[in-house]
Short mmCIF file of C-alpha atoms and ligand atoms in Angstrom, two decimals:
data_model
loop_
_atom_site.label_atom_id
_atom_site.label_comp_id
_atom_site.label_asym_id
_atom_site.label_seq_id
_atom_site.Cartn_x
_atom_site.Cartn_y
_atom_site.Cartn_z
CA MET A 1 70.99 46.97 -43.86
CA SER A 2 68.66 49.78 -44.72
CA GLY A 3 70.39 50.84 -47.89
CA SER A 4 74.13 51.44 -47.49
CA GLY A 5 75.11 47.84 -48.03
CA GLN A 6 77.40 48.22 -45.02
CA HIS A 7 76.70 45.62 -42.35
CA ALA A 8 76.42 46.79 -38.76
CA VAL A 9 78.28 44.96 -36.06
CA PHE A 10 77.73 46.37 -32.63
CA PRO A 11 79.59 46.42 -30.36
CA GLU A 12 82.82 46.30 -32.31
CA GLN A 13 86.02 47.25 -30.54
CA ALA A 14 87.81 47.81 -33.87
CA SER A 15 85.18 50.33 -35.04
CA ARG A 16 85.80 54.07 -35.34
CA SER A 17 82.95 54.63 -32.85
CA ALA A 18 84.71 52.53 -30.21
CA GLY A 19 87.94 54.45 -30.87
CA LEU A 20 86.22 57.81 -30.51
CA PHE A 21 84.58 56.71 -27.26
CA ALA A 22 87.96 55.65 -25.85
CA ARG A 23 89.31 59.13 -26.67
CA ALA A 24 86.18 60.79 -25.26
CA GLY A 25 86.66 59.08 -21.91
CA LYS A 26 89.86 61.08 -21.42
CA VAL A 27 88.33 64.54 -21.82
CA MET A 28 84.67 63.99 -20.86
CA PRO A 29 83.71 62.18 -17.66
CA GLY A 30 81.68 59.15 -18.67
CA GLY A 31 82.80 59.72 -22.26
CA GLY A 32 80.11 62.21 -23.23
CA THR A 33 77.81 65.00 -22.14
CA ARG A 34 74.32 63.45 -22.36
CA HIS A 35 73.76 60.50 -20.03
CA PRO A 36 70.58 59.17 -21.71
CA ILE A 37 72.31 58.62 -25.06
CA ILE A 38 75.43 56.77 -23.88
CA PHE A 39 74.85 53.02 -23.97
CA PRO A 40 77.19 50.15 -23.16
CA PRO A 41 79.82 49.27 -24.17
CA HIS A 42 80.19 52.35 -26.41
CA PRO A 43 77.85 54.68 -28.29
CA VAL A 44 77.75 54.88 -32.07
CA TYR A 45 78.97 58.24 -33.38
CA ALA A 46 76.84 60.02 -35.99
CA VAL A 47 78.22 61.78 -39.00
CA GLU A 48 75.31 62.57 -41.32
CA GLY A 49 71.51 62.50 -41.46
CA ARG A 50 69.20 62.47 -44.52
CA GLY A 51 65.45 62.23 -44.10
CA CYS A 52 64.77 59.38 -41.68
CA ARG A 53 68.27 57.89 -42.08
CA LEU A 54 71.35 58.45 -40.00
CA THR A 55 74.87 57.37 -41.01
CA ASP A 56 77.54 56.64 -38.42
CA VAL A 57 81.30 57.18 -38.57
CA ASP A 58 81.80 53.58 -39.73
CA GLY A 59 79.57 54.19 -42.74
CA VAL A 60 76.59 52.24 -41.40
CA GLU A 61 73.20 53.68 -42.26
CA ARG A 62 70.20 53.12 -40.00
CA ILE A 63 66.58 54.20 -39.89
CA ASP A 64 66.43 56.90 -37.24
CA PHE A 65 63.30 56.02 -35.31
CA ILE A 66 63.90 58.40 -32.41
CA ASN A 67 64.83 61.69 -34.08
CA ASN A 68 66.92 63.01 -31.21
CA PHE A 69 64.29 62.18 -28.62
CA SER A 70 61.52 63.25 -30.99
CA CYS A 71 62.57 66.80 -31.89
CA GLN A 72 63.42 66.18 -35.60
CA ILE A 73 59.83 65.59 -36.65
CA HIS A 74 60.74 66.31 -40.29
CA GLY A 75 63.79 64.08 -40.12
CA HIS A 76 67.28 65.26 -41.02
CA GLY A 77 68.07 67.91 -43.59
CA HIS A 78 64.49 68.70 -44.64
CA PRO A 79 65.03 70.98 -47.67
CA GLU A 80 62.67 73.74 -46.49
CA VAL A 81 63.96 73.81 -42.89
CA THR A 82 67.56 73.68 -44.13
CA ARG A 83 66.91 76.57 -46.53
CA VAL A 84 65.44 78.73 -43.77
CA ILE A 85 68.32 77.93 -41.39
CA THR A 86 70.91 78.69 -44.07
CA GLU A 87 69.28 81.99 -45.02
CA GLN A 88 68.91 83.01 -41.39
CA ALA A 89 72.55 82.11 -40.66
CA GLY A 90 73.61 84.46 -43.43
CA ARG A 91 71.40 87.27 -42.15
CA LEU A 92 71.48 87.22 -38.33
CA THR A 93 72.29 84.55 -35.76
CA THR A 94 71.87 86.43 -32.46
CA ALA A 95 71.35 90.01 -31.38
CA ILE A 96 70.06 91.97 -28.43
CA LEU A 97 67.06 93.07 -30.47
CA PRO A 98 63.95 90.90 -30.85
CA THR A 99 63.00 89.61 -34.30
CA GLU A 100 59.76 89.18 -36.21
CA GLN A 101 60.41 85.40 -36.38
CA GLU A 102 59.90 85.20 -32.61
CA LEU A 103 56.60 87.03 -32.89
CA ARG A 104 55.40 84.82 -35.74
CA LEU A 105 56.21 81.59 -33.88
CA ALA A 106 54.39 82.96 -30.81
CA GLU A 107 51.36 83.82 -32.97
CA LEU A 108 51.33 80.33 -34.48
CA LEU A 109 51.39 78.64 -31.06
CA ALA A 110 48.72 80.95 -29.62
CA GLU A 111 46.51 80.26 -32.64
CA ARG A 112 46.83 76.45 -32.40
CA VAL A 113 46.85 75.70 -28.68
CA ALA A 114 43.79 76.18 -26.47
CA GLY A 115 45.79 76.83 -23.28
CA ILE A 116 48.11 79.39 -24.85
CA ASP A 117 47.07 83.05 -25.12
CA GLN A 118 50.63 84.23 -24.67
CA VAL A 119 54.04 82.60 -24.85
CA ARG A 120 57.67 83.22 -23.93
CA PHE A 121 60.65 81.35 -25.34
CA CYS A 122 63.76 79.86 -23.78
CA ASN A 123 66.44 77.36 -24.79
CA SER A 124 65.37 73.93 -23.52
CA GLY A 125 62.52 71.99 -21.99
CA THR A 126 64.29 72.05 -18.64
CA GLU A 127 64.36 75.85 -18.71
CA ALA A 128 60.71 75.95 -19.76
CA VAL A 129 59.73 73.93 -16.69
CA MET A 130 61.88 76.08 -14.40
CA ILE A 131 60.29 79.26 -15.74
CA ALA A 132 56.76 77.83 -15.60
CA LEU A 133 57.21 76.98 -11.92
CA LYS A 134 58.47 80.50 -11.17
CA ALA A 135 55.39 81.87 -12.94
CA ALA A 136 53.00 79.56 -11.09
CA ARG A 137 54.43 80.51 -7.70
CA ALA A 138 54.28 84.22 -8.52
CA ALA A 139 50.75 84.04 -9.93
CA THR A 140 49.35 82.18 -6.92
CA ARG A 141 51.75 83.53 -4.27
CA ARG A 142 52.04 79.96 -3.02
CA ARG A 143 55.02 77.63 -2.67
CA LEU A 144 54.08 73.96 -3.28
CA ILE A 145 54.44 72.18 -6.62
CA MET A 146 52.88 68.74 -7.08
CA LYS A 147 54.54 66.39 -9.56
CA MET A 148 53.89 62.77 -10.48
CA GLU A 149 56.00 59.85 -9.34
CA GLY A 150 58.06 58.71 -12.34
CA GLY A 151 57.45 62.00 -14.17
CA TYR A 152 60.41 63.46 -16.05
CA HIS A 153 60.59 67.23 -16.42
CA GLY A 154 64.23 67.74 -17.37
CA GLN A 155 67.28 68.27 -15.20
CA TYR A 156 65.88 70.94 -12.89
CA PRO A 157 66.94 69.64 -9.43
CA GLU A 158 63.58 70.26 -7.72
CA MET A 159 61.77 68.32 -10.47
CA GLU A 160 64.17 65.38 -10.37
CA CYS A 161 62.33 64.42 -7.19
CA SER A 162 60.96 60.85 -7.58
CA PHE A 163 61.72 60.72 -11.30
CA ILE A 164 63.19 57.33 -10.43
CA SER A 165 62.04 55.55 -7.29
CA GLU A 166 62.01 51.86 -6.46
CA PRO A 167 60.06 49.53 -4.19
CA HIS A 168 62.67 49.82 -1.44
CA ASN A 169 62.41 53.64 -1.21
CA TRP A 170 59.08 54.71 -2.74
CA GLY A 171 56.92 54.57 0.41
CA PRO A 172 53.11 54.24 0.41
CA GLU A 173 51.34 54.75 -2.91
CA GLU A 174 48.77 57.14 -1.47
CA GLU A 175 51.61 59.43 -0.38
CA PRO A 176 54.77 58.60 -2.34
CA ALA A 177 58.14 59.33 -0.73
CA LYS A 178 60.30 62.12 -2.14
CA VAL A 179 63.21 60.25 -3.67
CA PRO A 180 66.20 62.25 -4.95
CA LEU A 181 67.79 61.27 -8.26
CA SER A 182 71.21 61.86 -6.74
CA GLU A 183 71.91 61.08 -3.12
CA ASP A 184 73.80 64.37 -2.93
CA THR A 185 70.64 66.45 -3.52
CA PRO A 186 69.94 68.44 -0.34
CA ALA A 187 66.68 67.09 1.11
CA ASN A 188 65.37 70.59 1.79
CA LEU A 189 65.28 71.23 -1.99
CA PHE A 190 62.12 69.11 -1.91
CA ASP A 191 60.45 71.03 0.93
CA ASN A 192 58.19 72.67 -1.63
CA VAL A 193 57.41 69.55 -3.64
CA VAL A 194 54.56 67.05 -3.22
CA VAL A 195 54.71 63.75 -5.13
CA ALA A 196 51.47 62.15 -6.36
CA PRO A 197 50.88 58.69 -7.88
CA PHE A 198 50.37 59.00 -11.67
CA ASN A 199 46.88 57.96 -12.80
CA ARG A 200 45.58 57.18 -9.29
CA VAL A 201 42.48 59.37 -9.15
CA GLU A 202 41.41 59.19 -5.52
CA ALA A 203 44.89 59.23 -3.96
CA THR A 204 45.88 62.29 -6.02
CA ARG A 205 42.60 64.05 -5.29
CA ALA A 206 43.19 63.54 -1.56
CA LEU A 207 46.73 64.94 -1.80
CA ILE A 208 45.55 68.03 -3.71
CA ARG A 209 42.85 68.67 -1.13
CA ARG A 210 45.25 68.14 1.78
CA HIS A 211 47.74 70.70 0.40
CA ALA A 212 45.16 73.02 -1.20
CA ALA A 213 46.00 76.12 0.83
CA GLU A 214 49.65 76.11 -0.19
CA LEU A 215 49.52 74.48 -3.61
CA ALA A 216 50.78 76.69 -6.44
CA ALA A 217 50.55 74.13 -9.25
CA VAL A 218 50.28 70.55 -10.36
CA ILE A 219 52.65 69.67 -13.22
CA ILE A 220 52.04 66.59 -15.35
CA ASP A 221 53.31 65.14 -18.60
CA PRO A 222 50.03 63.57 -19.77
CA PHE A 223 51.81 61.11 -22.10
CA PRO A 224 55.13 60.33 -20.44
CA SER A 225 57.90 58.87 -22.60
CA ARG A 226 59.64 57.40 -19.54
CA MET A 227 56.51 55.35 -18.81
CA GLN A 228 56.54 53.96 -22.37
CA PHE A 229 53.72 56.41 -23.26
CA VAL A 230 51.05 55.27 -20.86
CA ARG A 231 48.44 57.98 -21.21
CA ALA A 232 46.99 59.88 -18.28
CA GLY A 233 43.38 58.70 -18.12
CA GLU A 234 40.48 60.97 -19.04
CA GLU A 235 39.07 60.79 -15.55
CA TYR A 236 42.47 61.56 -14.04
CA LEU A 237 43.00 64.66 -16.18
CA ARG A 238 39.45 65.86 -15.57
CA MET A 239 39.96 65.41 -11.82
CA LEU A 240 43.23 67.38 -11.96
CA ARG A 241 41.48 70.20 -13.82
CA GLU A 242 38.58 70.38 -11.36
CA GLU A 243 40.61 69.98 -8.17
CA THR A 244 43.31 72.50 -9.10
CA ARG A 245 40.64 75.02 -10.01
CA ALA A 246 38.83 74.43 -6.72
CA ALA A 247 42.11 74.77 -4.79
CA GLY A 248 43.06 78.02 -6.56
CA ALA A 249 46.15 76.26 -7.94
CA LEU A 250 47.35 76.09 -11.54
CA LEU A 251 47.46 73.06 -13.83
CA ILE A 252 50.63 72.79 -15.93
CA PHE A 253 50.92 70.37 -18.85
CA ASP A 254 54.51 69.52 -19.68
CA GLU A 255 54.17 68.93 -23.42
CA VAL A 256 57.89 69.15 -24.19
CA PHE A 257 57.76 65.60 -25.59
CA CYS A 258 54.08 64.94 -26.26
CA PHE A 259 53.16 68.17 -28.07
CA ARG A 260 53.65 66.20 -31.31
CA LEU A 261 50.58 64.07 -30.56
CA ASP A 262 48.27 66.47 -32.38
CA TYR A 263 48.00 69.71 -34.37
CA ARG A 264 46.61 71.28 -31.20
CA GLY A 265 49.04 69.52 -28.87
CA ALA A 266 48.37 66.83 -26.28
CA GLN A 267 45.80 69.09 -24.62
CA GLY A 268 43.89 69.29 -27.90
CA ARG A 269 43.96 65.50 -28.17
CA PHE A 270 42.90 64.94 -24.55
CA GLY A 271 40.34 67.76 -24.33
CA VAL A 272 41.63 69.29 -21.10
CA THR A 273 43.02 72.84 -21.09
CA PRO A 274 45.79 73.64 -18.59
CA ASP A 275 46.69 77.10 -17.24
CA LEU A 276 50.32 76.82 -18.34
CA THR A 277 52.02 74.64 -20.97
CA THR A 278 55.71 73.89 -21.35
CA LEU A 279 57.05 73.16 -24.82
CA GLY A 280 60.38 72.33 -26.47
CA LYS A 281 61.76 69.84 -28.99
CA ILE A 282 59.66 70.01 -32.22
CA ILE A 283 58.87 73.72 -31.98
CA GLY A 284 62.57 74.48 -32.67
CA GLY A 285 62.81 72.65 -35.99
CA GLY A 286 65.86 70.74 -34.72
CA LEU A 287 67.56 73.71 -33.04
CA PRO A 288 67.62 74.36 -29.26
CA ILE A 289 64.36 75.74 -27.89
CA GLY A 290 61.88 75.77 -25.03
CA ALA A 291 58.72 77.77 -24.37
CA VAL A 292 56.17 78.53 -21.67
CA GLY A 293 52.68 79.46 -22.74
CA GLY A 294 49.51 80.10 -20.83
CA ARG A 295 46.47 82.12 -19.97
CA ALA A 296 47.00 85.86 -20.27
CA GLU A 297 46.18 86.49 -16.56
CA VAL A 298 48.88 84.04 -15.49
CA MET A 299 51.42 85.16 -18.07
CA ALA A 300 50.97 88.73 -16.78
CA VAL A 301 53.55 87.90 -14.08
CA PHE A 302 56.20 88.40 -16.77
CA SER A 303 55.03 91.96 -17.64
CA ALA A 304 56.98 94.86 -16.19
CA ARG A 305 54.73 97.58 -14.80
CA GLY A 306 56.20 100.74 -16.28
CA ALA A 307 59.60 101.54 -17.79
CA GLY A 308 62.46 100.43 -15.56
CA ALA A 309 60.17 98.50 -13.17
CA LEU A 310 60.95 94.88 -12.45
CA PRO A 311 58.35 92.26 -13.41
CA ARG A 312 57.14 89.77 -10.79
CA VAL A 313 59.03 87.05 -12.64
CA PHE A 314 62.33 87.84 -14.33
CA HIS A 315 63.12 86.00 -17.54
CA GLY A 316 66.04 86.68 -19.87
CA GLY A 317 68.76 84.46 -21.36
CA THR A 318 71.51 85.29 -23.85
CA PHE A 319 70.25 82.82 -26.46
CA THR A 320 66.56 83.08 -25.64
CA ALA A 321 64.47 83.47 -28.82
CA ASN A 322 67.61 83.45 -30.98
CA PRO A 323 66.61 84.05 -34.60
CA MET A 324 68.04 80.70 -35.79
CA SER A 325 65.79 78.60 -33.52
CA MET A 326 62.82 80.90 -34.17
CA ALA A 327 63.18 80.68 -37.97
CA ALA A 328 63.73 76.91 -38.01
CA GLY A 329 60.90 76.37 -35.53
CA LEU A 330 58.47 78.56 -37.43
CA ARG A 331 59.06 76.81 -40.78
CA SER A 332 58.97 73.40 -39.16
CA MET A 333 55.68 74.12 -37.42
CA GLN A 334 54.15 75.62 -40.58
CA LEU A 335 54.94 72.34 -42.37
CA LEU A 336 53.05 70.45 -39.66
CA THR A 337 49.59 70.84 -41.16
CA PRO A 338 46.57 68.79 -40.04
CA ALA A 339 47.27 66.53 -43.07
CA ALA A 340 50.86 65.99 -41.87
CA PHE A 341 49.54 64.94 -38.45
CA ALA A 342 47.03 62.56 -40.06
CA ASP A 343 49.87 60.95 -42.01
CA LEU A 344 52.03 60.63 -38.86
CA GLN A 345 49.08 59.00 -37.11
CA ALA A 346 48.53 56.46 -39.90
CA LYS A 347 52.23 55.56 -40.00
CA GLY A 348 52.31 55.24 -36.19
CA ASP A 349 49.29 52.92 -36.27
CA ARG A 350 50.93 50.81 -38.98
CA LEU A 351 54.12 50.57 -36.90
CA ARG A 352 52.31 49.59 -33.68
CA SER A 353 50.18 46.98 -35.35
CA GLY A 354 53.24 45.51 -37.13
CA LEU A 355 55.29 45.46 -33.93
CA ARG A 356 52.49 43.68 -32.06
CA ASP A 357 52.35 40.96 -34.71
CA ALA A 358 56.14 40.67 -34.75
CA ALA A 359 56.24 40.34 -30.96
CA ALA A 360 53.53 37.67 -30.98
CA ALA A 361 55.43 35.69 -33.62
CA SER A 362 58.69 35.89 -31.66
CA GLY A 363 57.20 34.60 -28.41
CA LEU A 364 58.76 37.49 -26.46
CA PRO A 365 56.36 39.09 -23.95
CA VAL A 366 56.05 42.66 -25.28
CA GLN A 367 53.55 45.48 -25.03
CA VAL A 368 53.52 48.06 -27.78
CA MET A 369 52.12 51.29 -26.47
CA GLY A 370 51.72 54.88 -27.65
CA ASP A 371 49.69 56.94 -30.08
CA ALA A 372 50.21 59.09 -33.17
CA SER A 373 53.94 59.33 -33.96
CA LEU A 374 55.05 58.22 -30.46
CA THR A 375 55.48 54.51 -29.74
CA GLY A 376 56.79 52.84 -26.59
CA ILE A 377 57.96 49.27 -26.09
CA ALA A 378 57.62 47.54 -22.72
CA LEU A 379 59.24 44.13 -22.30
CA SER A 380 56.40 42.60 -20.32
CA ALA A 381 53.02 41.07 -21.08
CA ARG A 382 51.44 42.50 -17.94
CA PRO A 383 49.39 45.64 -18.66
CA PHE A 384 50.06 48.72 -16.53
CA ASP A 385 48.69 52.22 -16.23
CA GLY A 386 50.83 53.78 -13.51
CA TYR A 387 54.47 54.16 -12.52
CA ARG A 388 54.59 51.46 -9.83
CA ASP A 389 52.64 49.07 -12.02
CA MET A 390 55.18 49.61 -14.74
CA ILE A 391 58.18 48.94 -12.50
CA THR A 392 56.53 45.82 -11.08
CA ALA A 393 55.36 44.55 -14.48
CA CYS A 394 58.67 45.13 -16.27
CA GLY A 395 60.96 43.89 -13.49
CA GLY A 396 64.18 45.18 -11.99
CA ASN A 397 66.30 44.30 -15.06
CA HIS A 398 64.12 46.12 -17.61
CA ARG A 399 66.77 48.76 -18.28
CA GLU A 400 69.41 46.13 -19.11
CA ARG A 401 67.00 44.13 -21.29
CA MET A 402 66.01 47.31 -23.12
CA PHE A 403 69.70 48.00 -23.78
CA ALA A 404 69.89 44.49 -25.25
CA LEU A 405 66.88 45.12 -27.53
CA HIS A 406 68.39 48.45 -28.54
CA ARG A 407 71.66 46.66 -29.39
CA HIS A 408 69.91 43.99 -31.48
CA LEU A 409 68.05 46.74 -33.36
CA LEU A 410 71.27 48.67 -34.00
CA ASN A 411 72.59 45.55 -35.71
CA GLU A 412 69.36 45.30 -37.71
CA GLY A 413 69.72 48.86 -39.00
CA VAL A 414 67.23 50.66 -36.73
CA LEU A 415 67.94 53.29 -34.08
CA ILE A 416 65.46 53.66 -31.21
CA SER A 417 66.04 55.27 -27.81
CA PRO A 418 67.98 53.14 -25.33
CA GLN A 419 64.87 53.44 -23.12
CA GLY A 420 62.51 51.89 -25.70
CA ALA A 421 60.86 54.94 -27.29
CA LEU A 422 60.24 55.43 -31.01
CA ALA A 423 59.29 58.68 -32.73
CA GLY A 424 58.16 58.82 -36.34
CA SER A 425 59.05 61.57 -38.78
CA THR A 426 57.29 63.03 -41.83
CA PRO A 427 59.76 61.66 -44.44
CA MET A 428 59.15 58.04 -43.35
CA THR A 429 57.43 55.82 -45.89
CA ASP A 430 55.41 52.66 -45.40
CA SER A 431 58.41 50.66 -46.57
CA ASP A 432 60.58 52.28 -43.83
CA ILE A 433 57.94 51.21 -41.31
CA ASP A 434 57.82 47.68 -42.72
CA PHE A 435 61.61 47.45 -42.68
CA THR A 436 61.55 48.48 -39.00
CA VAL A 437 58.87 45.93 -38.16
CA GLU A 438 60.84 43.10 -39.81
CA ALA A 439 64.00 44.21 -38.02
CA ALA A 440 62.11 44.32 -34.72
CA GLY A 441 60.77 40.81 -35.30
CA ARG A 442 64.36 39.50 -35.55
CA ALA A 443 65.44 41.61 -32.55
CA PHE A 444 62.53 40.32 -30.44
CA ALA A 445 63.44 36.75 -31.38
CA ALA A 446 67.09 37.37 -30.47
CA LEU A 447 66.06 38.80 -27.11
CA ALA A 448 63.77 35.82 -26.49
CA ARG A 449 66.84 33.60 -27.08
CA ASP A 450 68.93 35.77 -24.69
CA ASP A 451 66.16 35.43 -22.08
CA ALA A 452 65.82 31.66 -22.48
CA PRO A 453 68.61 30.69 -20.01
CA ASP A 454 67.04 33.03 -17.39
CA ARG A 455 63.64 31.43 -17.89
CA ALA A 456 65.18 27.96 -17.63
CA ARG A 457 66.94 28.97 -14.40
CA ALA A 458 63.70 30.44 -13.03
CA ALA A 459 61.89 27.18 -13.79
CA GLU A 460 64.47 25.07 -11.93
C1 PLP B 1 58.34 65.92 -20.52
C2 PLP B 1 59.70 66.54 -20.61
N1 PLP B 1 59.93 67.70 -19.97
C3 PLP B 1 61.13 68.32 -20.02
C4 PLP B 1 62.16 67.78 -20.76
C5 PLP B 1 63.48 68.47 -20.80
O1 PLP B 1 63.72 69.01 -22.06
P1 PLP B 1 65.21 69.36 -22.52
O2 PLP B 1 65.92 68.05 -22.71
O3 PLP B 1 65.05 70.15 -23.78
O4 PLP B 1 65.82 70.16 -21.41
C6 PLP B 1 61.97 66.58 -21.45
C7 PLP B 1 63.05 65.97 -22.23
O5 PLP B 1 62.97 64.90 -22.76
C8 PLP B 1 60.71 65.93 -21.36
O6 PLP B 1 60.47 64.77 -21.99
#
């Protein structure tokens, strides 16, 4: 194990985690309140985090290589972030007056990010997307939003459209079908949505041109975690920038996850500046947050014209810009200097190169993708650069196989996301990375053994 001496056995019906999950099933449908973190046959319950290590209720310590879906970029209990949170908790947690912390975090983001002149805060990435779409529709006085097939933008019903689609329902690639995440979603909720194929330049260009007169915005996560961090190509992003501008529509980058690619965000890394940017996760220092930033002319839709007048777009929220999240976020972002990003990049490169070697040695077909502190694992040797490619390359049982890899890694003392994403954190050392690589080598080999009967059957 990674240091506690306690050996992990997962799943273990006699464990405290299994007991808690059995109790949870009685009072929470599905046994929890976050679908993406519940894995079969029972989740592991956390009790304490220190740096890049997380200890569960059975006393097992693991390297936390996902940091709550990437938001804890300084790991757990960073002394400076903890100090600021503790001081703020003693001074003021919420109020109906704004605070200077909010202003200072806004100034920091506007200073660092090319596409952000002005910013407004909210409580989650989902809310940030919802508010950005309201702003885009008000600024353009148009109704249509284009999103990418396979793109995840939180649990906003309109944006769940074609987050998950499959060969039997996805329709033609040049005009993907609008597939609801839940069959109970009213179809007319998607009347104002157009779905485009991620990274397919000419098909997307044609769709933008066809809907130009009514298109309010194109929203894209340029480095999507749910596509194992395939990056949107340079040509694709340049095309989106040119075509949206020509159509009089806005370009929105959803950087809720991928903002941590660079000191200046994903847009700084990719050299394309959107009109609006949605943020969340790392900018809250581990506390709940979301934000929408953008060009001043667009953000003007939030300004009220005169005392008592309503703005074009209303935006409030009881916990919006609460001083706890603002203080933690500000300190956390201040600690993320260019040197900190360079270190995260070097550690990410070391991890990816180690994982590639470990996969090759194990004989398991694996692609290790990603950049900077974000790494994605795909259990397939076939390269892909789009959503349909990925589904075809990884096969219909990818989700189950990824659960199996996740389970092997849990027993090796490493926590990744059940979907195959890894996120580094500033307290990680080279030896933490090397430990993870060795653990992954054994997990890849175990999965190759699990797969062997399937391969034998396929060969018959
Ligand atoms: C690209 C993207 N947008 C939006 C969201 C939603 O953020 P939240 O979970 O804070 O609502 C996520 C969450 O992972 C995300 O990855």
